[in-house]
């Protein structure tokens, strides 16, 4: 109990304070510890953590199979795949080079398994995202309110702007998109449908004629080019959002680190 | 008509899956069926210009942090960048921060050698280093003392015996750092722990979903542009292909007899274009159906 709780808390607090002190106290020994020793320790512990992870995976899935828990059949695949890769990684070589370097030798059994089994399977799993995104966007990207409309418009512009087909969309299509968005926002305010549709078509025709007179079909203004709109979305609103999230995360990290080095946060001990 | 539009909203998702599969498969099987012009993004241009400004003999550190799942997206940009670097006779140092990355790095180098474009010698023109566990700690280690982290290359040769390693002690000894990543550790860790504190120019090539996280670093100048996912890879491939084609008979670093081939990302762009367009059509149809069903209710 003492080793699992009190000693662990003492180690956690003292290491936290030492690492923090290395950034503020001008001592060579302390700097040596934070810059050299602590990172080395971290790398050694991380290597052992990988080993522990393997044992944990074996334990978890073996128990699931033995006790016939829900979906235990999938665990058999996990265990077989795991043991097979261990066999080819540690016991069976298949190439002329020694064990160890054989992991990157294209004639070894391990490399064959990686290249022709794991790599296609892994890529397939990632590629499945395309199907789910397509299906989800069809059902979820709906003009429900102002925020959802903004998300939809920026999503569509980004999707088109990032691929070559976006550059092929003519300027007059972009004008129709702008006018449609504008009228979609004010649609609920105009009760008479006839007035609404006449003004919608009138606005489109007026701006298209204006575009021709201003020579937009020759010199394309940046607000009518979908790839340039996409670049602007990424450079301005997306950057602002990302920066806000980053600042939030940084403040959260400071608060959480303070809780850990003062011994208040004990979730890492399994509490 | 109205009923048909309302029914569109409740369409079986298997039908959408089949259409997406066809939209991806047909352009992949017949890449010349749809030839779309590639428009180069601002950030890709910045990456290309930053690499172009490097001089012969400069040293570039490449960080590989991706694996099998993201190989189709990130690997083509690694190949294109290696071609660009070797064409300028730049020394390349590759470190791996993901367990699978050494295999990716080996495959990238093998693909470059197989093109027969360059006369490369390992340990002189490039060096490969194996995976080290620890993520950002490895980056921090490289920033402070490269030789503390890596004692030997991936073949087991001591660093002291490699000609290419002369004068390399920390990240400050490199002229440029390029990160290929698909998660953590990635470009954010390189900015925070190595390149920004040591003032070494850094650029990155990553998956599309990572770009939003990297954008603040690009806007602040901490990242010199970015190759954003498959489109970024295709744009960079095109720029490098055009450059090598111009230089094939003039550049002494290139073998004149070698056959130049276009990269894989370029061929994949038509598949991505068609699938994106199809998704937009789905979204529009979904909204039309939503409008009529809401009106009915």
Coordinates of C-alpha atoms in Angstrom, one line a residue:
Chain A
X1 CA 0.0 0.0 0.0
X2 CA 2.8 2.4 0.9
X3 CA 4.7 1.7 -2.4
X4 CA 1.5 2.0 -4.4
X5 CA 0.2 5.2 -2.8
X6 CA 2.4 7.3 -0.6
X7 CA 5.7 6.6 -2.3
X8 CA 4.1 7.1 -5.7
X9 CA 2.7 10.5 -4.6
X10 CA 6.1 11.5 -3.1
X11 CA 7.9 10.5 -6.4
X12 CA 5.2 12.3 -8.5
X13 CA 5.4 15.6 -6.5
X14 CA 9.2 15.7 -6.1
X15 CA 9.8 15.0 -9.9
X16 CA 7.2 17.6 -10.8
X17 CA 8.9 20.3 -8.6
X18 CA 12.4 19.3 -9.8
X19 CA 11.4 19.5 -13.5
X20 CA 9.8 22.9 -12.9
X21 CA 12.7 24.2 -10.8
X22 CA 15.1 23.4 -13.7
X23 CA 13.3 26.0 -15.8
X24 CA 13.6 28.8 -13.1
X25 CA 16.7 28.1 -10.9
X26 CA 20.0 28.8 -12.5
X27 CA 21.9 25.8 -11.3
X28 CA 24.1 23.6 -13.5
X29 CA 23.2 20.4 -11.7
X30 CA 19.5 21.1 -11.9
X31 CA 19.8 22.0 -15.6
X32 CA 21.8 18.9 -16.3
X33 CA 19.0 16.8 -14.7
X34 CA 16.1 18.4 -16.5
X35 CA 17.9 18.6 -19.9
X36 CA 19.8 15.3 -19.9
X37 CA 18.9 12.8 -17.2
X38 CA 15.1 13.3 -17.0
X39 CA 14.6 12.9 -20.8
X40 CA 16.8 9.7 -20.7
X41 CA 14.7 8.3 -17.9
X42 CA 11.5 9.2 -19.8
X43 CA 12.7 7.3 -22.8
X44 CA 13.6 4.2 -20.8
X45 CA 10.3 4.3 -19.0
X46 CA 8.4 4.8 -22.3
X47 CA 10.2 1.7 -23.7
X48 CA 9.1 -0.3 -20.7
X49 CA 5.6 1.1 -21.0
X50 CA 5.4 -0.4 -24.5
X51 CA 6.3 -3.8 -23.0
X52 CA 3.7 -3.4 -20.3
X53 CA 1.1 -2.4 -23.0
X54 CA 1.8 -5.7 -24.8
X55 CA 1.3 -7.7 -21.6
X56 CA -1.9 -5.8 -20.9
X57 CA -3.2 -6.5 -24.4
X58 CA -2.5 -10.2 -24.0
X59 CA -4.2 -10.3 -20.5
X60 CA -7.2 -8.3 -21.6
X61 CA -8.0 -10.3 -24.7
X62 CA -7.1 -13.8 -23.2
X63 CA -9.6 -13.1 -20.3
X64 CA -12.2 -12.0 -22.8
X65 CA -11.9 -15.3 -24.8
X66 CA -11.7 -17.5 -21.7
X67 CA -14.8 -15.9 -20.1
X68 CA -16.6 -15.7 -23.4
X69 CA -17.4 -12.0 -22.9
X70 CA -19.4 -10.0 -25.5
X71 CA -17.7 -10.1 -29.0
X72 CA -15.0 -12.5 -27.7
X73 CA -14.5 -13.8 -31.2
X74 CA -12.8 -10.6 -32.3
X75 CA -10.3 -11.0 -29.5
X76 CA -9.2 -14.3 -31.1
X77 CA -8.2 -12.3 -34.2
X78 CA -6.3 -9.8 -32.1
X79 CA -4.4 -12.5 -30.2
X80 CA -3.6 -14.5 -33.4
X81 CA -2.3 -11.4 -35.1
X82 CA -0.3 -10.3 -32.1
X83 CA 1.3 -13.8 -31.6
X84 CA 2.0 -14.1 -35.3
X85 CA 3.9 -10.8 -35.5
X86 CA 5.8 -11.8 -32.3
X87 CA 6.7 -15.1 -34.0
X88 CA 8.0 -13.4 -37.2
X89 CA 9.6 -10.5 -35.2
X90 CA 11.5 -12.6 -32.6
X91 CA 11.7 -16.2 -33.7
X92 CA 11.4 -16.7 -37.5
X93 CA 13.6 -14.6 -39.8
X94 CA 13.3 -15.9 -43.4
X95 CA 16.0 -13.5 -44.7
X96 CA 19.8 -13.6 -44.8
X97 CA 20.3 -10.7 -42.4
X98 CA 20.3 -11.2 -38.6
X99 CA 17.4 -10.9 -36.2
X100 CA 16.7 -7.2 -35.6
X101 CA 17.8 -5.7 -39.0
X102 CA 15.4 -8.3 -40.6
X103 CA 12.5 -6.1 -39.5
X104 CA 13.3 -3.7 -42.4
X105 CA 14.7 -6.3 -44.8
X106 CA 12.3 -6.8 -47.7
X107 CA 13.0 -10.6 -47.9
X108 CA 12.1 -11.3 -44.2
X109 CA 8.8 -12.9 -43.2
X110 CA 8.1 -10.0 -40.9
X111 CA 8.5 -7.4 -43.6
X112 CA 6.2 -9.5 -45.9
X113 CA 3.5 -9.6 -43.2
X114 CA 3.9 -5.8 -42.7
X115 CA 3.9 -4.9 -46.4
X116 CA 1.2 -7.3 -47.7
X117 CA -1.1 -7.8 -44.7
X118 CA -0.8 -5.0 -42.2
X119 CA -0.3 -2.1 -44.6
X120 CA -3.3 -2.8 -46.9
X121 CA -5.5 -3.5 -43.8
X122 CA -4.4 -0.3 -42.1
X123 CA -4.9 1.8 -45.2
X124 CA -8.3 0.2 -45.8
X125 CA -9.5 1.1 -42.2
X126 CA -8.4 4.7 -42.8
X127 CA -10.0 4.8 -46.3
X128 CA -13.3 3.7 -44.8
X129 CA -13.6 7.2 -43.3
X130 CA -14.5 8.5 -46.8
X131 CA -17.6 6.4 -46.8
X132 CA -18.7 7.3 -43.3
X133 CA -18.0 11.0 -43.9
X134 CA -20.0 10.9 -47.1
X135 CA -23.0 9.2 -45.4
X136 CA -22.7 11.4 -42.3
X137 CA -22.5 14.7 -44.3
X138 CA -25.5 13.7 -46.3
X139 CA -27.6 13.3 -43.1
X140 CA -26.0 15.9 -40.7
X141 CA -25.0 18.9 -42.9
X142 CA -28.4 20.5 -42.7
X143 CA -29.4 24.2 -42.8
X144 CA -31.1 24.1 -39.3
X145 CA -29.9 27.5 -38.0
X146 CA -27.4 30.2 -38.6
X147 CA -24.4 28.4 -37.1
X148 CA -25.2 25.2 -39.0
X149 CA -25.5 27.2 -42.2
X150 CA -22.1 28.8 -41.7
X151 CA -20.5 25.4 -41.0
X152 CA -22.2 23.9 -44.1
X153 CA -21.0 26.8 -46.4
X154 CA -17.4 26.8 -45.1
X155 CA -17.3 22.9 -45.3
X156 CA -18.5 22.9 -48.9
X157 CA -16.1 25.7 -49.9
X158 CA -13.2 23.9 -48.3
X159 CA -14.1 20.6 -49.9
X160 CA -14.3 22.1 -53.3
X161 CA -11.4 24.6 -52.8
X162 CA -8.8 21.9 -51.9
X163 CA -9.3 19.8 -55.0
X164 CA -8.5 20.8 -58.7
X165 CA -12.2 20.6 -59.6
X166 CA -12.8 23.7 -57.4
X167 CA -10.6 25.9 -59.7
X168 CA -12.8 24.9 -62.6
X169 CA -16.0 26.2 -61.1
X170 CA -16.8 29.4 -63.1
X171 CA -17.2 32.8 -61.5
X172 CA -20.9 33.1 -62.3
X173 CA -21.6 29.9 -60.3
X174 CA -19.9 31.5 -57.3
X175 CA -22.1 34.6 -57.7
X176 CA -25.3 32.4 -57.8
X177 CA -24.0 30.6 -54.6
X178 CA -23.5 34.0 -52.9
X179 CA -26.9 35.3 -53.9
X180 CA -28.5 32.0 -52.8
X181 CA -26.9 32.1 -49.4
X182 CA -28.0 35.7 -48.9
X183 CA -31.6 34.9 -49.8
X184 CA -31.5 31.8 -47.7
X185 CA -30.7 33.9 -44.7
X186 CA -33.5 36.3 -45.3
X187 CA -36.1 33.8 -46.7
X188 CA -38.1 33.7 -43.4
X189 CA -38.5 37.5 -43.4
X190 CA -40.1 37.6 -46.9
X191 CA -43.7 36.1 -46.7
X192 CA -44.7 36.6 -50.3
X193 CA -43.2 33.7 -52.3
X194 CA -43.7 35.5 -55.6
X195 CA -41.8 38.6 -54.4
X196 CA -39.1 36.3 -53.0
X197 CA -38.5 34.4 -56.2
X198 CA -38.7 37.4 -58.5
X199 CA -36.2 39.3 -56.4
X200 CA -34.0 36.2 -56.2
X201 CA -33.8 35.8 -60.0
X202 CA -33.6 39.6 -60.5
X203 CA -30.7 39.9 -58.1
X204 CA -28.8 37.0 -59.8
X205 CA -29.3 38.6 -63.3
X206 CA -28.4 42.1 -62.1
X207 CA -25.1 40.9 -60.5
X208 CA -24.2 38.7 -63.4
X209 CA -24.7 41.7 -65.8
X210 CA -22.7 43.9 -63.4
X211 CA -19.9 41.2 -63.4
X212 CA -19.7 41.2 -67.2
X213 CA -19.6 45.0 -67.3
X214 CA -16.8 45.1 -64.6
X215 CA -14.9 42.4 -66.5
X216 CA -15.0 39.7 -63.8
X217 CA -14.9 37.1 -66.6
X218 CA -11.5 38.3 -67.7
X219 CA -9.9 39.5 -64.4
X220 CA -11.3 37.2 -61.7
X221 CA -11.6 38.9 -58.3
X222 CA -10.3 36.8 -55.4
X223 CA -13.8 36.6 -53.7
X224 CA -15.1 34.7 -56.8
X225 CA -12.3 32.1 -56.9
X226 CA -13.2 29.1 -54.7
X227 CA -9.5 28.0 -54.1
X228 CA -8.7 31.6 -52.9
X229 CA -11.9 31.7 -50.7
X230 CA -10.7 28.4 -49.2
X231 CA -7.2 29.8 -48.5
X232 CA -8.9 32.8 -46.8
X233 CA -11.1 30.5 -44.6
X234 CA -8.0 28.6 -43.5
X235 CA -5.9 31.7 -42.9
X236 CA -8.4 33.8 -41.0
X237 CA -11.4 32.1 -39.3
X238 CA -9.7 28.7 -39.0
X239 CA -6.6 30.2 -37.5
X240 CA -8.6 32.3 -35.0
X241 CA -10.5 29.2 -33.9
X242 CA -7.3 27.1 -33.7
X243 CA -5.5 29.7 -31.6
X244 CA -8.5 30.0 -29.2
X245 CA -8.4 26.2 -28.8
X246 CA -4.6 26.2 -28.3
X247 CA -4.8 28.9 -25.6
X248 CA -7.6 27.0 -23.9
X249 CA -5.5 23.7 -23.9
X250 CA -2.4 25.6 -22.6
X251 CA -4.4 27.0 -19.7
X252 CA -5.8 23.5 -19.0
X253 CA -2.3 22.0 -19.1
X254 CA -1.1 24.6 -16.5
X255 CA -4.1 23.9 -14.2
X256 CA -3.7 20.1 -14.5
X257 CA 0.1 20.2 -14.0
X258 CA -0.4 22.4 -10.9
X259 CA -2.9 19.8 -9.5
X260 CA -0.4 16.9 -10.2
X261 CA 2.6 18.5 -8.6
X262 CA 0.7 19.5 -5.6
X263 CA -0.7 16.0 -5.2
X264 CA -4.3 16.9 -5.7
X265 CA -4.7 15.0 -9.0
X266 CA -4.5 11.3 -8.3
X267 CA -6.2 9.8 -11.3
X268 CA -2.8 8.6 -12.6
X269 CA -2.6 6.3 -9.5
X270 CA -5.8 4.6 -10.6
X271 CA -8.1 6.6 -8.2
Chain B
X1 CA -41.7 15.3 -57.5
X2 CA -42.0 16.6 -53.9
X3 CA -42.4 13.0 -52.5
X4 CA -39.4 11.9 -54.5
X5 CA -37.3 14.7 -53.0
X6 CA -38.5 13.9 -49.5
X7 CA -37.6 10.2 -50.1
X8 CA -34.1 11.3 -51.1
X9 CA -33.5 12.2 -47.4
X10 CA -34.1 8.7 -46.2
X11 CA -32.0 7.0 -48.9
X12 CA -30.2 3.8 -47.8
X13 CA -26.6 4.6 -46.9
X14 CA -25.4 1.5 -48.8
X15 CA -26.4 3.4 -52.0
X16 CA -24.2 6.3 -51.0
X17 CA -21.4 3.9 -50.2
X18 CA -21.6 2.3 -53.7
X19 CA -21.6 5.7 -55.4
X20 CA -18.6 6.8 -53.4
X21 CA -16.8 3.6 -54.2
X22 CA -17.4 4.1 -57.9
X23 CA -16.4 7.8 -57.7
X24 CA -13.0 6.7 -56.1
X25 CA -12.4 3.5 -58.0
X26 CA -13.0 4.6 -61.6
X27 CA -10.6 7.6 -61.5
X28 CA -8.0 5.4 -59.7
X29 CA -8.3 2.6 -62.3
X30 CA -8.3 5.0 -65.2
X31 CA -6.2 8.1 -64.0
X32 CA -6.1 9.5 -67.6
X33 CA -9.9 9.5 -67.9
X34 CA -10.3 12.9 -66.1
X35 CA -7.3 15.2 -66.4
X36 CA -7.8 18.1 -64.0
X37 CA -5.4 21.1 -63.9
X38 CA -3.5 21.4 -60.5
X39 CA -3.6 24.8 -59.0
X40 CA -0.8 25.3 -56.5
X41 CA -1.7 26.5 -53.0
X42 CA 0.1 29.4 -51.3
X43 CA 1.5 27.2 -48.6
X44 CA 2.9 24.6 -51.1
X45 CA 4.6 27.4 -52.9
X46 CA 6.3 28.6 -49.7
X47 CA 7.6 25.0 -49.0
X48 CA 8.9 24.7 -52.6
X49 CA 10.6 28.1 -52.5
X50 CA 12.1 27.5 -49.0
X51 CA 13.7 24.2 -50.3
X52 CA 14.7 25.9 -53.5
X53 CA 16.6 28.5 -51.6
X54 CA 18.9 25.9 -49.9
X55 CA 22.4 25.5 -51.3
X56 CA 24.3 22.5 -52.5
X57 CA 25.9 20.7 -49.5
X58 CA 23.3 22.1 -47.0
X59 CA 22.0 19.7 -44.3
X60 CA 18.3 18.8 -44.0
X61 CA 16.8 16.8 -41.2
X62 CA 13.7 14.8 -42.1
X63 CA 11.4 13.5 -39.4
X64 CA 9.2 10.6 -40.4
X65 CA 6.2 10.2 -38.1
X66 CA 3.6 8.3 -40.0
X67 CA 2.6 4.7 -40.6
X68 CA 0.7 2.3 -42.8
X69 CA -2.7 3.9 -42.4
X70 CA -1.6 7.4 -43.6
X71 CA 1.0 6.2 -46.1
X72 CA -1.2 6.9 -49.2
X73 CA -1.5 10.6 -48.1
X74 CA 2.0 11.4 -46.7
X75 CA 4.4 9.0 -48.5
X76 CA 4.1 10.7 -52.0
X77 CA 5.1 14.1 -50.5
X78 CA 8.2 12.4 -48.9
X79 CA 9.2 11.0 -52.3
X80 CA 8.8 14.4 -54.0
X81 CA 10.7 16.2 -51.3
X82 CA 13.6 13.7 -51.4
X83 CA 13.8 14.1 -55.2
X84 CA 13.9 17.9 -54.7
X85 CA 16.6 17.7 -52.1
X86 CA 18.8 15.2 -53.9
X87 CA 18.5 17.2 -57.1
X88 CA 20.1 20.1 -55.2
X89 CA 22.8 17.8 -53.7
X90 CA 21.6 18.4 -50.2
X91 CA 22.6 16.1 -47.4
X92 CA 19.6 14.2 -45.9
X93 CA 19.3 12.9 -42.4
X94 CA 16.2 10.8 -41.6
X95 CA 14.9 10.1 -38.1
X96 CA 11.9 8.1 -37.2
X97 CA 9.5 9.0 -34.4
X98 CA 6.9 6.3 -35.0
X99 CA 7.6 2.5 -34.7
X100 CA 6.5 2.0 -38.3
X101 CA 8.4 5.0 -39.7
X102 CA 11.8 3.2 -40.3
X103 CA 10.0 1.0 -42.8
X104 CA 8.4 4.1 -44.4
X105 CA 11.8 5.8 -44.6
X106 CA 13.5 2.7 -46.1
X107 CA 10.7 2.4 -48.7
X108 CA 11.0 6.1 -49.6
X109 CA 14.8 5.8 -50.1
X110 CA 14.4 2.6 -52.1
X111 CA 11.9 4.2 -54.4
X112 CA 14.3 7.1 -55.0
X113 CA 17.1 4.7 -55.7
X114 CA 14.9 2.7 -58.1
X115 CA 14.2 5.8 -60.2
X116 CA 17.9 5.8 -61.1
X117 CA 17.7 9.6 -61.1
X118 CA 20.6 10.1 -58.6
X119 CA 23.9 8.5 -57.8
X120 CA 23.4 8.1 -54.0
X121 CA 25.7 6.7 -51.4
X122 CA 24.5 5.9 -47.9
X123 CA 26.5 7.5 -45.2
X124 CA 27.7 10.2 -47.7
X125 CA 24.5 11.6 -49.3
X126 CA 22.0 10.4 -46.7
X127 CA 21.8 8.7 -43.3
X128 CA 18.9 6.8 -41.7
X129 CA 18.3 6.5 -38.0
X130 CA 16.0 4.0 -36.3
X131 CA 13.0 4.5 -34.2
X132 CA 13.4 5.9 -30.7
X133 CA 10.6 5.8 -28.2
X134 CA 9.7 8.9 -26.3
X135 CA 8.0 11.2 -28.9
X136 CA 8.7 14.8 -28.0
X137 CA 11.5 13.9 -25.7
X138 CA 13.4 12.5 -28.7
X139 CA 12.8 15.9 -30.4
X140 CA 14.0 17.7 -27.3
X141 CA 17.1 15.4 -27.3
X142 CA 17.9 16.1 -31.0
X143 CA 17.6 19.8 -30.2
X144 CA 20.2 19.6 -27.4
X145 CA 22.5 16.8 -28.4
X146 CA 21.9 14.6 -31.4
X147 CA 24.7 12.2 -30.5
X148 CA 23.2 11.5 -27.0
X149 CA 20.0 10.2 -28.7
X150 CA 21.6 8.4 -31.7
X151 CA 24.9 6.5 -31.3
X152 CA 24.6 4.6 -34.6
X153 CA 22.7 4.6 -37.9
X154 CA 20.1 2.0 -38.9
X155 CA 22.8 -0.3 -40.1
X156 CA 24.7 -0.3 -36.8
X157 CA 27.5 2.0 -38.1
X158 CA 28.8 4.3 -35.4
X159 CA 28.0 8.0 -35.9
X160 CA 31.7 8.8 -35.6
X161 CA 32.5 6.6 -38.6
X162 CA 30.0 8.3 -40.9
X163 CA 31.3 11.1 -43.1
X164 CA 27.9 12.7 -43.4
X165 CA 27.8 13.1 -39.6
X166 CA 30.9 15.4 -39.4
X167 CA 29.9 18.7 -37.7
X168 CA 26.4 17.4 -36.7
X169 CA 25.9 17.7 -32.9
X170 CA 22.5 19.2 -32.5
X171 CA 19.5 20.6 -34.4
X172 CA 21.4 23.9 -34.7
X173 CA 23.8 22.2 -37.2
X174 CA 21.0 21.6 -39.7
X175 CA 20.0 24.2 -42.3
X176 CA 16.4 23.1 -42.5
X177 CA 14.1 20.6 -40.7
X178 CA 11.2 18.9 -42.5
X179 CA 8.5 17.0 -40.6
X180 CA 6.3 14.3 -42.2
X181 CA 3.6 13.5 -39.6
X182 CA 0.2 12.0 -39.2
X183 CA -0.3 12.7 -35.5
X184 CA 1.7 13.1 -32.3
X185 CA 4.7 13.8 -32.3
X186 CA 4.3 16.0 -35.3
X187 CA 4.9 19.6 -36.5
X188 CA 3.7 21.2 -33.2
X189 CA 6.3 19.3 -31.2
X190 CA 9.1 20.3 -33.6
X191 CA 8.0 23.9 -33.3
X192 CA 7.8 23.9 -29.5
X193 CA 10.9 21.8 -28.6
X194 CA 13.4 22.2 -31.3
X195 CA 13.1 24.6 -34.2
X196 CA 11.5 27.7 -32.6
X197 CA 13.9 27.8 -29.6
X198 CA 16.9 27.1 -31.8
X199 CA 15.7 29.3 -34.7
X200 CA 16.0 26.6 -37.4
X201 CA 13.6 26.9 -40.4
X202 CA 10.9 24.2 -40.3
X203 CA 8.4 23.0 -42.7
X204 CA 5.9 20.1 -42.6
X205 CA 3.9 17.7 -44.7
X206 CA 0.9 16.2 -42.9
X207 CA -2.5 14.7 -43.3
X208 CA -5.4 17.0 -44.2
X209 CA -7.1 16.7 -40.8
X210 CA -3.9 18.0 -39.1
X211 CA -3.7 21.2 -41.1
X212 CA -6.2 23.2 -39.0
X213 CA -4.0 22.5 -35.9
X214 CA -0.8 23.6 -37.8
X215 CA -2.3 26.8 -39.4
X216 CA -1.5 29.1 -36.4
X217 CA 2.2 28.1 -36.7
X218 CA 2.1 28.8 -40.5
X219 CA 0.5 32.2 -40.0
X220 CA 3.1 33.1 -37.3
X221 CA 6.0 32.1 -39.6
X222 CA 7.1 29.3 -37.3
X223 CA 6.3 26.8 -40.0
X224 CA 7.5 27.7 -43.5
X225 CA 4.4 26.6 -45.4
X226 CA 2.8 23.2 -45.3
X227 CA 2.0 20.3 -47.6
X228 CA -1.6 19.7 -46.7
X229 CA -2.7 16.1 -47.3
X230 CA -3.1 14.6 -50.7
X231 CA -3.7 17.9 -52.6
X232 CA -0.5 19.3 -51.0
X233 CA 1.4 16.2 -52.1
X234 CA 0.0 16.4 -55.7
X235 CA 0.9 20.1 -55.9
X236 CA 4.4 19.6 -54.7
X237 CA 4.9 16.5 -56.9
X238 CA 3.8 18.6 -59.9
X239 CA 6.3 21.5 -59.0
X240 CA 9.2 19.0 -58.5
X241 CA 8.3 17.1 -61.7
X242 CA 8.3 20.3 -63.8
X243 CA 11.6 21.4 -62.2
X244 CA 13.3 18.1 -62.8
X245 CA 12.1 18.0 -66.4
X246 CA 13.6 21.4 -67.0
X247 CA 16.9 20.5 -65.4
X248 CA 17.3 16.9 -66.6
X249 CA 19.9 17.8 -69.2
X250 CA 21.5 20.7 -67.3
X251 CA 21.8 19.5 -63.7
X252 CA 24.9 17.4 -63.0
X253 CA 23.2 15.7 -60.0
X254 CA 20.6 14.1 -62.2
X255 CA 21.2 11.0 -64.4
X256 CA 20.3 12.1 -68.0
X257 CA 19.3 8.5 -68.9
X258 CA 16.7 8.2 -66.1
X259 CA 13.1 8.3 -66.9
X260 CA 11.1 10.9 -65.1
X261 CA 7.7 9.7 -63.8
X262 CA 4.8 11.6 -62.3
X263 CA 4.0 10.9 -58.6
X264 CA 1.2 8.8 -57.2
X265 CA -0.6 11.7 -55.5
X266 CA -1.2 13.4 -58.9
X267 CA -3.0 10.3 -60.1
X268 CA -5.1 10.2 -57.0
X269 CA -6.3 13.8 -57.2
X270 CA -9.0 13.1 -59.8
X271 CA -10.4 10.4 -57.4
X272 CA -10.4 12.9 -54.6
X273 CA -11.9 15.6 -56.8
X274 CA -14.8 13.4 -58.0
X275 CA -15.6 12.1 -54.5
X276 CA -15.6 15.7 -53.0
X277 CA -17.9 16.8 -55.8
X278 CA -20.2 13.9 -55.1
X279 CA -20.2 14.7 -51.4
X280 CA -21.3 18.3 -52.2
X281 CA -24.1 17.0 -54.4
X282 CA -25.2 14.7 -51.6
X283 CA -25.2 17.7 -49.2
X284 CA -27.3 19.8 -51.5
X285 CA -29.8 17.0 -52.2
X286 CA -30.0 16.2 -48.4
X287 CA -30.8 19.9 -47.8
X288 CA -33.5 20.0 -50.5
X289 CA -35.1 16.9 -49.0
X290 CA -34.8 18.4 -45.5
X291 CA -36.5 21.6 -46.7
X292 CA -39.5 19.8 -48.2
X293 CA -39.9 17.3 -45.3
X294 CA -39.9 20.2 -42.8
X295 CA -42.5 22.0 -44.9
X296 CA -44.7 18.9 -44.9
X297 CA -44.4 18.6 -41.1

